[in-house]
Tab-separated table of C-alpha atoms and ligand atoms in Angstrom:
chain	number	residue	atom	x	y	z
A	111	MET	CA	19.898	-3.859	3.056
A	112	LYS	CA	22.722	-1.775	0.065
A	113	GLY	CA	20.807	0.683	-1.917
A	114	LYS	CA	18.686	1.905	0.950
A	115	ILE	CA	16.109	3.719	-0.253
A	116	SER	CA	13.705	5.984	1.956
A	117	PRO	CA	10.073	6.898	0.456
A	118	ILE	CA	9.550	8.827	3.203
A	119	GLU	CA	10.240	11.178	5.777
A	120	PHE	CA	9.187	14.080	7.527
A	121	SER	CA	12.117	16.903	8.511
A	122	ASN	CA	11.313	20.587	9.401
A	123	ASN	CA	7.673	19.870	9.423
A	124	LYS	CA	7.432	18.955	5.477
A	125	LEU	CA	6.820	15.767	4.551
A	126	ILE	CA	9.171	14.493	1.855
A	127	LEU	CA	8.377	11.749	-0.486
A	128	ILE	CA	10.334	9.984	-3.200
A	129	ASP	CA	8.535	10.524	-6.579
A	130	GLN	CA	7.233	7.737	-7.362
A	131	ARG	CA	5.875	8.541	-10.879
A	132	LYS	CA	9.284	9.429	-12.124
A	133	LEU	CA	11.119	6.203	-10.686
A	134	PHE	CA	12.755	4.167	-11.794
A	135	GLU	CA	14.811	6.835	-14.326
A	136	THR	CA	15.174	9.536	-11.565
A	137	GLU	CA	15.118	10.126	-8.373
A	138	GLU	CA	13.641	12.954	-7.331
A	139	TYR	CA	11.864	13.667	-4.133
A	140	PHE	CA	8.397	16.104	-3.936
A	141	VAL	CA	8.270	18.180	-0.742
A	142	CYS	CA	4.565	18.462	0.922
A	143	ASP	CA	4.118	21.617	2.635
A	144	SER	CA	0.619	21.747	2.449
A	145	ILE	CA	-2.389	19.490	3.243
A	146	GLU	CA	-3.029	20.263	-0.724
A	147	SER	CA	0.044	19.209	-1.459
A	148	VAL	CA	-0.425	16.029	0.422
A	149	TYR	CA	-4.029	15.742	-1.374
A	150	PHE	CA	-1.956	15.714	-4.673
A	151	ALA	CA	0.766	13.334	-3.834
A	152	ILE	CA	-1.528	10.844	-2.978
A	153	LYS	CA	-4.004	11.177	-5.437
A	154	ASP	CA	-1.556	11.675	-8.702
A	155	MET	CA	0.781	8.682	-7.244
A	156	VAL	CA	4.066	10.663	-6.125
A	157	VAL	CA	3.163	8.410	-3.084
A	158	ARG	CA	1.134	5.503	-3.427
A	159	GLY	CA	0.788	1.369	-2.012
A	160	ALA	CA	-2.053	0.909	1.029
A	161	PRO	CA	0.208	2.222	4.144
A	162	ALA	CA	2.850	4.541	2.663
A	163	ILE	CA	-0.760	6.757	1.734
A	164	GLY	CA	-1.991	6.010	4.954
A	165	VAL	CA	1.481	7.438	6.414
A	166	ALA	CA	1.842	10.525	4.160
A	167	ALA	CA	-2.065	11.093	5.245
A	168	GLY	CA	-1.305	11.029	8.818
A	169	TYR	CA	1.830	13.758	8.276
A	170	GLY	CA	-0.582	15.681	6.385
A	171	MET	CA	-3.455	15.963	8.901
A	172	TYR	CA	-0.673	17.208	11.519
A	173	ILE	CA	0.718	19.404	8.828
A	174	LYS	CA	-2.873	21.019	8.424
A	175	ALA	CA	-3.387	21.438	11.829
A	176	LEU	CA	0.160	23.028	12.625
A	177	SER	CA	-1.325	25.885	10.030
A	178	LEU	CA	-4.199	26.479	11.791
A	179	ASN	CA	-4.811	29.640	14.144
A	180	ILE	CA	-7.859	29.050	15.919
A	181	PRO	CA	-7.842	29.565	19.382
A	182	ASP	CA	-11.223	27.786	19.821
A	183	ILE	CA	-11.184	24.042	19.899
A	184	ASN	CA	-14.244	23.094	18.501
A	185	ASP	CA	-13.588	25.266	15.284
A	186	PHE	CA	-9.911	23.685	15.554
A	187	ARG	CA	-11.966	20.190	15.359
A	188	LEU	CA	-14.358	20.855	12.866
A	189	GLU	CA	-11.781	22.505	10.395
A	190	MET	CA	-9.155	19.396	11.091
A	191	LYS	CA	-12.486	16.828	10.694
A	192	LYS	CA	-13.264	18.634	6.632
A	193	ALA	CA	-9.309	18.531	6.062
A	194	GLY	CA	-9.793	14.713	6.942
A	195	GLU	CA	-12.803	14.340	4.497
A	196	TYR	CA	-10.710	15.804	2.301
A	197	LEU	CA	-7.564	13.418	2.404
A	198	ASN	CA	-9.395	10.713	2.572
A	199	SER	CA	-11.382	11.153	-1.013
A	200	ALA	CA	-7.943	11.100	-2.446
A	201	ARG	CA	-7.669	7.661	-3.182
A	202	PRO	CA	-11.458	4.935	-2.427
A	203	THR	CA	-9.828	1.511	-2.158
A	204	ALA	CA	-7.085	1.098	0.391
A	205	VAL	CA	-8.453	1.025	4.351
A	206	ASN	CA	-5.071	2.699	5.401
A	207	LEU	CA	-5.913	6.021	4.092
A	208	SER	CA	-9.378	6.339	6.385
A	209	TYR	CA	-7.372	4.448	9.693
A	210	ALA	CA	-5.042	6.853	9.588
A	211	ILE	CA	-6.830	10.028	9.133
A	212	LYS	CA	-9.200	8.448	12.690
A	213	ARG	CA	-6.378	7.895	14.451
A	214	MET	CA	-5.453	11.199	13.901
A	215	ILE	CA	-9.165	12.735	14.083
A	216	SER	CA	-9.589	10.430	17.366
A	217	VAL	CA	-6.504	12.750	18.902
A	218	VAL	CA	-8.400	15.985	17.927
A	219	ASN	CA	-11.080	14.722	19.617
A	220	GLU	CA	-9.555	13.750	23.076
A	221	GLU	CA	-10.484	16.992	25.886
A	222	TRP	CA	-7.751	19.562	25.376
A	223	LEU	CA	-7.114	22.889	27.723
A	224	ASP	CA	-4.443	23.728	25.322
A	225	ILE	CA	-4.207	23.331	21.071
A	226	ARG	CA	-0.545	23.634	21.081
A	227	MET	CA	-0.318	20.396	23.407
A	228	LEU	CA	-2.627	19.027	20.783
A	229	LYS	CA	-0.845	19.419	18.208
A	230	ASN	CA	2.455	18.064	19.602
A	231	THR	CA	-0.073	14.700	20.435
A	232	LEU	CA	-1.036	14.660	16.644
A	233	TYR	CA	2.867	14.979	15.991
A	234	LYS	CA	3.773	11.813	17.699
A	235	GLN	CA	0.221	10.306	16.842
A	236	ALA	CA	2.067	10.489	12.816
A	237	ILE	CA	5.718	9.518	14.070
A	238	ALA	CA	3.067	6.175	16.069
A	239	ILE	CA	1.596	5.359	12.224
A	240	HIS	CA	4.646	5.880	10.647
A	241	ASN	CA	6.507	3.087	13.065
A	242	GLU	CA	4.586	0.736	13.088
A	243	ASP	CA	4.311	0.553	9.777
A	244	ILE	CA	8.439	-0.583	9.742
A	245	HIS	CA	7.325	-2.875	12.236
A	246	ALA	CA	4.404	-5.023	11.005
A	247	ASN	CA	6.336	-4.806	7.421
A	248	LYS	CA	9.381	-7.026	9.490
A	249	MET	CA	6.916	-9.336	11.091
A	250	ILE	CA	4.770	-10.423	8.193
A	251	GLY	CA	8.326	-11.130	6.483
A	252	GLU	CA	8.832	-13.015	9.932
A	253	ASN	CA	5.364	-15.099	9.151
A	254	MET	CA	5.602	-15.316	5.943
A	255	LEU	CA	9.324	-17.202	5.667
A	256	SER	CA	7.165	-19.941	7.905
A	257	LEU	CA	5.276	-20.788	5.324
A	258	LEU	CA	7.303	-20.714	2.499
A	259	GLY	CA	9.482	-23.902	3.400
A	260	ASP	CA	11.597	-25.254	0.393
A	261	SER	CA	9.647	-22.934	-2.142
A	262	LYS	CA	12.733	-21.624	-4.840
A	263	SER	CA	10.582	-18.921	-6.743
A	264	VAL	CA	7.691	-16.553	-6.049
A	265	LEU	CA	5.597	-14.662	-8.257
A	266	THR	CA	4.191	-10.917	-7.326
A	267	VAL	CA	2.293	-8.145	-8.877
A	268	CYS	CA	2.546	-4.072	-8.468
A	269	ASN	CA	4.628	-2.843	-5.877
A	270	ALA	CA	4.119	-4.345	-2.278
A	271	GLY	CA	7.254	-3.627	-1.487
A	272	ILE	CA	9.507	-0.739	0.709
A	273	LEU	CA	8.399	2.087	-1.735
A	274	ALA	CA	4.805	1.185	-0.556
A	275	THR	CA	5.509	1.115	2.448
A	276	THR	CA	8.328	2.282	4.635
A	277	ALA	CA	10.168	-0.111	5.214
A	278	TYR	CA	10.919	-3.852	3.504
A	279	GLY	CA	7.262	-3.840	1.944
A	280	THR	CA	4.198	-6.394	2.754
A	281	ALA	CA	5.251	-8.910	-0.141
A	282	THR	CA	8.902	-7.949	-0.736
A	283	SER	CA	9.558	-8.384	2.969
A	284	VAL	CA	10.275	-11.868	3.274
A	285	MET	CA	12.347	-11.587	-0.119
A	286	TYR	CA	14.893	-9.280	1.789
A	287	LEU	CA	14.671	-11.508	4.882
A	288	ALA	CA	14.978	-14.668	2.814
A	289	LYS	CA	18.059	-12.933	1.463
A	290	GLU	CA	19.939	-11.632	4.809
A	291	GLN	CA	19.553	-15.306	5.912
A	292	GLY	CA	21.037	-16.120	2.380
A	293	LYS	CA	18.287	-18.347	1.351
A	294	GLU	CA	17.511	-19.339	-2.003
A	295	LEU	CA	14.494	-17.244	-3.522
A	296	SER	CA	13.606	-15.390	-7.172
A	297	VAL	CA	10.992	-12.956	-7.742
A	298	TYR	CA	9.015	-13.054	-10.923
A	299	ALA	CA	7.456	-9.847	-11.329
A	300	CYS	CA	4.265	-9.269	-12.956
A	301	GLU	CA	4.590	-6.157	-14.928
A	302	THR	CA	1.159	-4.320	-13.681
A	303	ARG	CA	-0.210	-2.064	-16.913
A	304	PRO	CA	-1.428	0.130	-17.203
A	305	ARG	CA	1.417	1.690	-14.180
A	306	LEU	CA	3.683	-0.518	-14.174
A	307	GLN	CA	4.168	-0.601	-10.714
A	308	GLY	CA	6.523	-4.265	-10.817
A	309	ALA	CA	8.000	-3.154	-14.252
A	310	ARG	CA	9.313	-0.044	-12.717
A	311	LEU	CA	9.202	0.097	-9.092
A	312	THR	CA	9.454	-3.797	-7.858
A	313	SER	CA	12.340	-4.922	-10.058
A	314	TYR	CA	13.910	-1.393	-9.030
A	315	GLU	CA	13.925	-1.765	-5.388
A	316	LEU	CA	14.454	-5.778	-5.452
A	317	SER	CA	17.861	-5.493	-8.260
A	318	ARG	CA	19.244	-2.650	-6.315
A	319	ASN	CA	19.326	-4.943	-2.848
A	320	GLY	CA	20.430	-8.223	-4.546
A	321	ILE	CA	16.999	-10.134	-5.361
A	322	ASP	CA	17.304	-12.082	-8.482
A	323	VAL	CA	14.344	-10.398	-10.357
A	324	THR	CA	12.567	-10.983	-13.295
A	325	VAL	CA	9.946	-9.070	-15.098
A	326	ILE	CA	7.018	-11.194	-17.147
A	327	THR	CA	4.243	-9.298	-18.620
A	328	ASP	CA	0.749	-9.386	-17.246
A	329	GLY	CA	-0.460	-12.368	-19.829
A	330	MET	CA	2.719	-14.388	-18.541
A	331	VAL	CA	1.269	-15.883	-15.778
A	332	ALA	CA	-0.481	-18.509	-16.612
A	333	HIS	CA	2.753	-19.961	-19.402
A	334	LEU	CA	4.849	-19.526	-16.293
A	335	MET	CA	2.311	-21.733	-13.447
A	336	SER	CA	1.856	-24.560	-16.366
A	337	LYS	CA	5.461	-24.756	-16.509
A	338	LYS	CA	6.251	-25.068	-12.902
A	339	MET	CA	8.434	-22.384	-12.658
A	340	VAL	CA	6.003	-20.740	-9.718
A	341	ASP	CA	5.928	-22.081	-6.248
A	342	ALA	CA	3.946	-19.269	-4.349
A	343	VAL	CA	1.974	-16.039	-5.473
A	344	ILE	CA	3.177	-13.223	-2.563
A	345	THR	CA	0.967	-10.457	-3.095
A	346	GLY	CA	-0.149	-6.803	-1.217
A	347	CYS	CA	-3.819	-5.441	-1.092
A	348	ASP	CA	-5.400	-2.655	-0.248
A	349	ARG	CA	-8.498	-3.709	1.823
A	350	VAL	CA	-9.405	-6.993	3.048
A	351	ALA	CA	-13.247	-8.151	3.640
A	352	SER	CA	-14.091	-9.563	7.506
A	353	ASN	CA	-14.901	-12.523	5.325
A	354	GLY	CA	-11.659	-12.842	3.454
A	355	ASP	CA	-11.883	-11.004	-0.102
A	356	THR	CA	-8.924	-9.114	-0.582
A	357	ALA	CA	-9.095	-5.629	-3.088
A	358	ASN	CA	-5.548	-5.385	-4.447
A	359	LYS	CA	-3.819	-3.714	-7.991
A	360	ILE	CA	-6.215	-5.040	-10.718
A	361	GLY	CA	-4.784	-8.522	-12.391
A	362	THR	CA	-4.649	-9.608	-8.691
A	363	LYS	CA	-7.903	-11.908	-9.628
A	364	ASN	CA	-6.411	-13.060	-12.539
A	365	ILE	CA	-3.465	-14.708	-10.946
A	366	SER	CA	-5.520	-15.875	-8.026
A	367	ILE	CA	-7.999	-18.035	-10.172
A	368	ILE	CA	-4.768	-19.351	-12.323
A	369	ALA	CA	-2.977	-20.357	-8.994
A	370	LYS	CA	-5.853	-22.333	-7.916
A	371	ARG	CA	-5.924	-24.205	-11.194
A	372	TYR	CA	-2.827	-24.959	-11.009
A	373	GLY	CA	-2.305	-25.878	-7.192
A	374	ILE	CA	-0.256	-23.118	-6.355
A	375	PRO	CA	-0.441	-21.137	-2.666
A	376	MET	CA	-1.488	-17.598	-3.187
A	377	TYR	CA	-0.255	-15.793	0.007
A	378	ILE	CA	-1.486	-11.895	0.703
A	379	ALA	CA	0.215	-9.671	2.725
A	380	CYS	CA	-0.511	-6.818	4.484
A	381	PRO	CA	-0.650	-5.348	8.509
A	382	ILE	CA	-3.342	-5.396	10.403
A	383	SER	CA	-4.608	-1.785	9.509
A	384	THR	CA	-5.541	-2.895	6.193
A	385	ILE	CA	-7.996	-5.115	7.388
A	386	ASP	CA	-11.507	-3.950	7.469
A	387	MET	CA	-13.614	-5.550	9.502
A	388	ASP	CA	-16.670	-3.233	9.099
A	389	ILE	CA	-17.177	-4.624	5.671
A	390	LYS	CA	-18.765	-7.539	5.105
A	391	ASP	CA	-16.736	-8.869	1.913
A	392	GLY	CA	-15.512	-7.652	-1.188
A	393	SER	CA	-18.669	-6.381	-3.190
A	394	GLU	CA	-18.724	-3.278	-0.623
A	395	ILE	CA	-14.787	-2.620	-1.679
A	396	ILE	CA	-15.681	0.967	-3.961
A	397	ILE	CA	-13.010	0.070	-6.973
A	398	GLU	CA	-11.097	3.175	-8.137
A	399	GLU	CA	-11.676	4.203	-11.283
A	400	ARG	CA	-8.268	6.023	-13.078
A	401	ASP	CA	-7.825	8.219	-15.889
A	402	PRO	CA	-8.462	6.679	-19.532
A	403	SER	CA	-4.924	8.509	-20.081
A	404	GLU	CA	-3.284	5.807	-18.194
A	405	VAL	CA	-4.187	2.646	-20.509
A	406	THR	CA	-4.196	5.159	-23.650
A	407	HIS	CA	-0.289	6.665	-23.225
A	408	ILE	CA	2.294	4.745	-21.759
A	409	ARG	CA	4.975	6.755	-20.433
A	410	GLY	CA	3.509	10.085	-22.835
A	411	VAL	CA	3.508	7.531	-25.613
A	412	GLN	CA	-0.188	6.988	-27.259
A	413	ILE	CA	-0.970	3.397	-27.810
A	414	ILE	CA	-3.911	3.317	-28.295
A	415	PRO	CA	-6.381	5.216	-31.555
A	416	SER	CA	-7.696	8.442	-30.175
A	417	GLY	CA	-11.594	8.335	-29.584
A	418	VAL	CA	-11.448	4.754	-28.538
A	419	LYS	CA	-12.840	3.796	-25.743
A	420	VAL	CA	-10.937	2.446	-22.448
A	421	PHE	CA	-11.935	1.229	-18.994
A	422	ASN	CA	-9.518	1.593	-16.111
A	423	PRO	CA	-10.512	-0.076	-12.805
A	424	SER	CA	-7.134	0.044	-10.565
A	425	PHE	CA	-8.256	-2.919	-8.618
A	426	ASP	CA	-9.882	-5.901	-8.371
A	427	VAL	CA	-11.106	-8.347	-5.740
A	428	THR	CA	-9.949	-12.201	-4.644
A	429	ASP	CA	-12.378	-14.082	-3.847
A	430	HIS	CA	-11.387	-15.548	-0.462
A	431	GLU	CA	-11.644	-19.437	-2.004
A	432	ASP	CA	-9.109	-18.174	-4.047
A	433	ILE	CA	-7.106	-17.295	-0.964
A	434	THR	CA	-4.591	-20.094	0.867
A	435	ALA	CA	-3.354	-17.425	3.670
A	436	ILE	CA	-3.537	-13.972	4.635
A	437	VAL	CA	-0.230	-13.012	6.686
A	438	THR	CA	-0.167	-10.245	8.678
A	439	GLU	CA	2.154	-9.136	11.700
A	440	LYS	CA	0.303	-10.537	14.010
A	441	GLY	CA	-0.015	-14.178	13.132
A	442	ILE	CA	-1.412	-15.597	9.891
A	443	ALA	CA	-4.871	-16.631	8.923
A	444	TYR	CA	-6.399	-19.083	7.454
A	445	PRO	CA	-9.560	-19.991	5.801
A	446	PRO	CA	-12.216	-19.684	7.561
A	447	TYR	CA	-11.291	-15.444	7.218
A	448	ASP	CA	-14.820	-14.631	8.668
A	449	VAL	CA	-13.762	-16.540	11.984
A	450	THR	CA	-9.741	-16.559	11.914
A	451	LEU	CA	-9.349	-12.595	11.067
A	452	LYS	CA	-11.423	-11.294	13.755
A	453	ILE	CA	-9.521	-13.736	16.137
A	454	LEU	CA	-6.723	-11.804	14.771
A	455	TYR	CA	-7.978	-7.954	14.618
A	456	ALA	CA	-9.507	-8.481	18.490
B	560	MRU	O1	-2.040	1.863	-6.905
B	560	MRU	P1	-1.231	1.710	-6.316
B	560	MRU	O2	0.423	2.035	-6.975
B	560	MRU	O3	-1.026	2.563	-5.019
B	560	MRU	O4	-1.835	0.080	-5.998
B	560	MRU	C1	-0.915	-0.361	-4.951
B	560	MRU	C2	-1.603	-1.809	-5.119
B	560	MRU	O5	-2.045	-2.675	-4.991
B	560	MRU	C3	-0.054	-2.408	-3.932
B	560	MRU	O6	0.034	-3.890	-3.802
B	560	MRU	C4	-1.163	-2.131	-2.185
B	560	MRU	O7	-1.412	-1.015	-1.721
B	560	MRU	C5	-0.723	-3.044	-1.041
B	560	MRU	S1	1.223	-2.053	-0.819
B	560	MRU	C6	1.980	-2.607	0.298
């Protein structure tokens, strides 16, 4: 792959993140050497995308463990538990954050005679979460390719790409794979107001890797679909409920409804770690509301009169009935999702 992007690295006990707030104009790195800096990076969206914040949280928990000089294992566990709750509060919607933290805490809760060995095992767990993400994305791409048939053009929203994961992306994995295999596939990327992840990030990483990408504004989706310009929709997601209801970037629900109207398949790409079998349906997913300034301003320029009210939910929930298939590294789930997700998850 040309123009390799390395969104997350861990080196010398520091987490090094490409600063996604500054892309595409500037490629700067943000270094985290404390759990507070990891919390900030997740909250302020230096790092973003469900799998990427999970991987960052794994390293964040390890950084916290390294900073603790507590001989008593129970006191150590208590501090790590508090750290996990703190980190988990950075963003509420993507389940990958709590998934990674739970995995780190499960190591802490094992029987340990030596805290040094416990810290080493935490390091291995953080690396495992990272490596599993890379593998999962690759497999998602392969499984998705089997669904696309002779589709020539797909539409995506937000950025479920390399930047939102650690390699390949979830929704974009199939785009990179198609390119590798010489298959003709072009991509429409919705700009994704208010944070413009599609315009700034998806266009950046796809074009850099030689993929044919066209940015559209979010309001153009129905027009394109009515003109038969889109063969399939592929999006990532932040949390899938056990009935298949799926939270993803605000605007995904609109796209799913329009796609159904025009008979266009709606595919969700996600690792198993994004499925939350503990919740019955999408009504249980907490939707993050972000600062109004994301709506009132675009890149520092005020576009709405001062004092006017705005509403800024960051995600919405796509109804399971509007989803054609959910594609994971372990296989493809089709309706009825309350049955098929259970089988994949097992
Ligand atoms: O607010 P963001 O940019 O973190 O939202 C990201 C998304 O909605 C992605 O589509 C989702 O996390 C999947 S990333 C593989």
